[in-house]
Amino acid sequence: MDGVKIHPKDDVLIVLKEAAKGDVISVGQQQLELAEPVERGHKVALRDIREGEPVLKYGFPIGIAKQAIATGEWVHTHNLKTALDGKLAYEYKQSQSAATADTDKETPAFTFKGYVRKNGDVGIRNEIWILNTVGCINKTAELVARLAQQEHFANIDGVYHYPHPFGCSQLGDDLKSTQAILSSLVHHPNAAGVLVLGLGCENNYIDVFKEAVGAYDSDRVKFLAVQEVEDELEEALQLVSEIAAVAKNDVRTEVPASKLKVGLKCGGSDGFSGITANPLVGAFSDRLIAQGGSTVLTEVPEMFGAETILMERAADETVFNGIVNMVNGFKDYFIRHNQPVYENPSPGNKKGGITTLEEKSLGCVQKGGFAPVADVVPYGGRIKKPGLTLVEGPGNDLVSVTALAASGAHIVLFTTGRGTPFGGPVPTVKLSTNTPLYERKKNWIDFNAGTLLDGKDLGERADELFAYVLQVASGERATHNERNGFKEIALFKDGVIL
């Protein structure tokens, strides 16, 4: 099999390996001769397409032909353009498609071993996090983390600092966005405890930040304004030691999979993302939700062109309106900065075979499976309901993974066709869309979805991914980002606030 037609209505197929002019690809009963060379992951026309005619992939339009395209010709940016233009009006209709999801089927009850926190939340790691209210003390916080790590505290998985450049010279919603992310990280259950370091003269000074944090466990969350003490390193290490003394008694216990929250993200996509890794993650999402667990999807600009698929699955009209406000809010953000609302995919996406934003979005939303959309939360907000939640965030990999972690996700599943080494503050599982990437980037990729192109069954592979995630959650496996020490955050400046 050298090509894949995803949906019976599709006008294009995806080429599975580099092909030359004159090569013949079998598509069912059709023999397709290529009119020109085509790279793996790219599209070829299955029929003659007229200029101005919509082109279908996934059973949906991915753009309009800029010129006549003959059968067997390569379909890409030179002859296909987006059909998206401006803001759209949406009308609520009671969900029909959500009722067909697999999440209502009876399944065996799965468990994992996690740390049950005092408030009932469950963590999958027992780490100490150092968060600073302002970028001026990044290096101080980094030094504290390095010195604390050398102490080798019992039963602590590591002491980590997450630098960022903000917290000063920010006003209004911009400052609130920074506070929302940092305060949500303070409450993350993967942290056995948190030390918050402040300078003392910043906009986001400790007393103001405490208001954003709200109620907290004073045994596990400590605050220190470094301008107010003589030796900030000594004071900070003492506070970390106090947290560690409490956390050393934490133990893993068996908990139901319903306690697990998993973020869903893609980055460096290619032509295979929408037929391997993203549908695989969608099948995982449905399995976890069937257990009563939670998944969370972001990257709002990469929903443009496919947002109605999510809107049709809204659990109720309130959720529907939340999706509309989130999508239109991000469109307004683009307009406010004089940017095109329907920005083309990145150069890397195009090189991998993705042509239009519709095409990328249709592949992107597959990570959310088929379950109803249970809730919508703003940037920096936290998951409140089981099921599929949408969280406001951009397409930027580091920013959106940080938003997923801040929402309460214990783990992030990150699909990629081109590869990336980074990791968020929580275990970040990289899933390759193709086998060559998995074989080439052994230090980056954790799970190979490319085997689906080799005939592996989606259901079987989804079961394997589910088992893998439970092992990561139980501390039986570490992701590459954890082994490499790649744990970082990034904040969205001038974010959209719902």
PDB file of N, CA, C and O in Angstrom, residues 34-62:
ATOM      1  N   LEU A  34       0.987   8.780 -11.286  1.00  0.00           N
ATOM      2  CA  LEU A  34       1.409  10.105 -10.830  1.00  0.00           C
ATOM      3  C   LEU A  34       1.904  10.949 -12.000  1.00  0.00           C
ATOM      4  O   LEU A  34       2.719  10.497 -12.808  1.00  0.00           O
ATOM      5  N   ALA A  35       1.425  12.179 -12.034  1.00  0.00           N
ATOM      6  CA  ALA A  35       1.798  13.089 -13.120  1.00  0.00           C
ATOM      7  C   ALA A  35       3.109  13.810 -12.848  1.00  0.00           C
ATOM      8  O   ALA A  35       3.668  14.442 -13.741  1.00  0.00           O
ATOM      9  N   GLU A  36       3.612  13.700 -11.618  1.00  0.00           N
ATOM     10  CA  GLU A  36       4.847  14.391 -11.230  1.00  0.00           C
ATOM     11  C   GLU A  36       5.383  13.752  -9.945  1.00  0.00           C
ATOM     12  O   GLU A  36       4.673  12.986  -9.287  1.00  0.00           O
ATOM     13  N   PRO A  37       6.626  14.036  -9.591  1.00  0.00           N
ATOM     14  CA  PRO A  37       7.164  13.477  -8.339  1.00  0.00           C
ATOM     15  C   PRO A  37       6.387  14.013  -7.139  1.00  0.00           C
ATOM     16  O   PRO A  37       5.962  15.178  -7.127  1.00  0.00           O
ATOM     17  N   VAL A  38       6.221  13.169  -6.110  1.00  0.00           N
ATOM     18  CA  VAL A  38       5.498  13.560  -4.912  1.00  0.00           C
ATOM     19  C   VAL A  38       6.223  13.023  -3.686  1.00  0.00           C
ATOM     20  O   VAL A  38       6.614  11.860  -3.652  1.00  0.00           O
ATOM     21  N   GLU A  39       6.431  13.881  -2.682  1.00  0.00           N
ATOM     22  CA  GLU A  39       7.101  13.461  -1.450  1.00  0.00           C
ATOM     23  C   GLU A  39       6.132  12.747  -0.526  1.00  0.00           C
ATOM     24  O   GLU A  39       4.916  12.950  -0.592  1.00  0.00           O
ATOM     25  N   ARG A  40       6.665  11.905   0.345  1.00  0.00           N
ATOM     26  CA  ARG A  40       5.850  11.162   1.297  1.00  0.00           C
ATOM     27  C   ARG A  40       5.074  12.123   2.187  1.00  0.00           C
ATOM     28  O   ARG A  40       5.575  13.196   2.581  1.00  0.00           O
ATOM     29  N   GLY A  41       3.819  11.769   2.471  1.00  0.00           N
ATOM     30  CA  GLY A  41       2.980  12.611   3.306  1.00  0.00           C
ATOM     31  C   GLY A  41       2.206  13.668   2.541  1.00  0.00           C
ATOM     32  O   GLY A  41       1.368  14.353   3.128  1.00  0.00           O
ATOM     33  N   HIS A  42       2.484  13.818   1.256  1.00  0.00           N
ATOM     34  CA  HIS A  42       1.802  14.833   0.457  1.00  0.00           C
ATOM     35  C   HIS A  42       0.603  14.228  -0.271  1.00  0.00           C
ATOM     36  O   HIS A  42       0.410  13.014  -0.302  1.00  0.00           O
ATOM     37  N   LYS A  43      -0.191  15.102  -0.895  1.00  0.00           N
ATOM     38  CA  LYS A  43      -1.470  14.711  -1.477  1.00  0.00           C
ATOM     39  C   LYS A  43      -1.402  14.649  -2.998  1.00  0.00           C
ATOM     40  O   LYS A  43      -0.678  15.432  -3.635  1.00  0.00           O
ATOM     41  N   VAL A  44      -2.219  13.737  -3.556  1.00  0.00           N
ATOM     42  CA  VAL A  44      -2.356  13.587  -5.002  1.00  0.00           C
ATOM     43  C   VAL A  44      -3.846  13.574  -5.331  1.00  0.00           C
ATOM     44  O   VAL A  44      -4.651  12.973  -4.606  1.00  0.00           O
ATOM     45  N   ALA A  45      -4.218  14.237  -6.441  1.00  0.00           N
ATOM     46  CA  ALA A  45      -5.624  14.297  -6.845  1.00  0.00           C
ATOM     47  C   ALA A  45      -6.099  12.937  -7.353  1.00  0.00           C
ATOM     48  O   ALA A  45      -5.434  12.303  -8.182  1.00  0.00           O
ATOM     49  N   LEU A  46      -7.261  12.515  -6.863  1.00  0.00           N
ATOM     50  CA  LEU A  46      -7.866  11.249  -7.288  1.00  0.00           C
ATOM     51  C   LEU A  46      -8.800  11.431  -8.473  1.00  0.00           C
ATOM     52  O   LEU A  46      -9.254  10.440  -9.070  1.00  0.00           O
ATOM     53  N   ARG A  47      -9.107  12.675  -8.791  1.00  0.00           N
ATOM     54  CA  ARG A  47      -9.991  12.959  -9.925  1.00  0.00           C
ATOM     55  C   ARG A  47      -9.625  14.323 -10.480  1.00  0.00           C
ATOM     56  O   ARG A  47      -8.856  15.079  -9.872  1.00  0.00           O
ATOM     57  N   ASP A  48     -10.172  14.660 -11.629  1.00  0.00           N
ATOM     58  CA  ASP A  48      -9.989  15.996 -12.178  1.00  0.00           C
ATOM     59  C   ASP A  48     -10.795  16.985 -11.339  1.00  0.00           C
ATOM     60  O   ASP A  48     -11.990  16.773 -11.093  1.00  0.00           O
ATOM     61  N   ILE A  49     -10.144  18.054 -10.909  1.00  0.00           N
ATOM     62  CA  ILE A  49     -10.777  19.055 -10.051  1.00  0.00           C
ATOM     63  C   ILE A  49     -10.776  20.391 -10.787  1.00  0.00           C
ATOM     64  O   ILE A  49      -9.726  20.847 -11.268  1.00  0.00           O
ATOM     65  N   ARG A  50     -11.933  21.018 -10.881  1.00  0.00           N
ATOM     66  CA  ARG A  50     -12.030  22.290 -11.590  1.00  0.00           C
ATOM     67  C   ARG A  50     -11.539  23.453 -10.730  1.00  0.00           C
ATOM     68  O   ARG A  50     -11.600  23.394  -9.496  1.00  0.00           O
ATOM     69  N   GLU A  51     -11.081  24.516 -11.364  1.00  0.00           N
ATOM     70  CA  GLU A  51     -10.705  25.734 -10.655  1.00  0.00           C
ATOM     71  C   GLU A  51     -11.899  26.253  -9.867  1.00  0.00           C
ATOM     72  O   GLU A  51     -13.023  26.306 -10.356  1.00  0.00           O
ATOM     73  N   GLY A  52     -11.674  26.618  -8.573  1.00  0.00           N
ATOM     74  CA  GLY A  52     -12.737  27.134  -7.723  1.00  0.00           C
ATOM     75  C   GLY A  52     -13.549  26.069  -7.026  1.00  0.00           C
ATOM     76  O   GLY A  52     -14.438  26.387  -6.229  1.00  0.00           O
ATOM     77  N   GLU A  53     -13.254  24.791  -7.298  1.00  0.00           N
ATOM     78  CA  GLU A  53     -14.013  23.699  -6.703  1.00  0.00           C
ATOM     79  C   GLU A  53     -13.418  23.323  -5.345  1.00  0.00           C
ATOM     80  O   GLU A  53     -12.193  23.322  -5.178  1.00  0.00           O
ATOM     81  N   PRO A  54     -14.257  22.997  -4.350  1.00  0.00           N
ATOM     82  CA  PRO A  54     -13.712  22.548  -3.063  1.00  0.00           C
ATOM     83  C   PRO A  54     -13.025  21.194  -3.195  1.00  0.00           C
ATOM     84  O   PRO A  54     -13.431  20.355  -3.996  1.00  0.00           O
ATOM     85  N   VAL A  55     -11.993  20.999  -2.381  1.00  0.00           N
ATOM     86  CA  VAL A  55     -11.231  19.749  -2.363  1.00  0.00           C
ATOM     87  C   VAL A  55     -11.456  19.089  -1.013  1.00  0.00           C
ATOM     88  O   VAL A  55     -11.274  19.717   0.031  1.00  0.00           O
ATOM     89  N   LEU A  56     -11.847  17.810  -1.019  1.00  0.00           N
ATOM     90  CA  LEU A  56     -12.201  17.121   0.205  1.00  0.00           C
ATOM     91  C   LEU A  56     -11.078  16.205   0.694  1.00  0.00           C
ATOM     92  O   LEU A  56     -10.451  15.498  -0.087  1.00  0.00           O
ATOM     93  N   LYS A  57     -10.863  16.224   2.031  1.00  0.00           N
ATOM     94  CA  LYS A  57      -9.997  15.284   2.741  1.00  0.00           C
ATOM     95  C   LYS A  57     -10.634  15.094   4.122  1.00  0.00           C
ATOM     96  O   LYS A  57     -11.187  16.052   4.672  1.00  0.00           O
ATOM     97  N   TYR A  58     -10.567  13.916   4.687  1.00  0.00           N
ATOM     98  CA  TYR A  58     -11.306  13.571   5.911  1.00  0.00           C
ATOM     99  C   TYR A  58     -12.813  13.660   5.687  1.00  0.00           C
ATOM    100  O   TYR A  58     -13.591  13.694   6.639  1.00  0.00           O
ATOM    101  N   GLY A  59     -13.254  13.763   4.431  1.00  0.00           N
ATOM    102  CA  GLY A  59     -14.667  13.920   4.135  1.00  0.00           C
ATOM    103  C   GLY A  59     -15.142  15.352   4.226  1.00  0.00           C
ATOM    104  O   GLY A  59     -16.332  15.624   4.070  1.00  0.00           O
ATOM    105  N   PHE A  60     -14.222  16.298   4.483  1.00  0.00           N
ATOM    106  CA  PHE A  60     -14.557  17.714   4.622  1.00  0.00           C
ATOM    107  C   PHE A  60     -13.702  18.546   3.666  1.00  0.00           C
ATOM    108  O   PHE A  60     -12.588  18.139   3.297  1.00  0.00           O
ATOM    109  N   PRO A  61     -14.170  19.752   3.271  1.00  0.00           N
ATOM    110  CA  PRO A  61     -13.350  20.615   2.419  1.00  0.00           C
ATOM    111  C   PRO A  61     -12.093  21.088   3.153  1.00  0.00           C
ATOM    112  O   PRO A  61     -12.166  21.502   4.310  1.00  0.00           O
ATOM    113  N   ILE A  62     -10.957  21.003   2.494  1.00  0.00           N
ATOM    114  CA  ILE A  62      -9.711  21.527   3.059  1.00  0.00           C
ATOM    115  C   ILE A  62      -9.233  22.756   2.304  1.00  0.00           C
ATOM    116  O   ILE A  62      -8.143  23.268   2.562  1.00  0.00           O
TER     117      ILE A  62
END
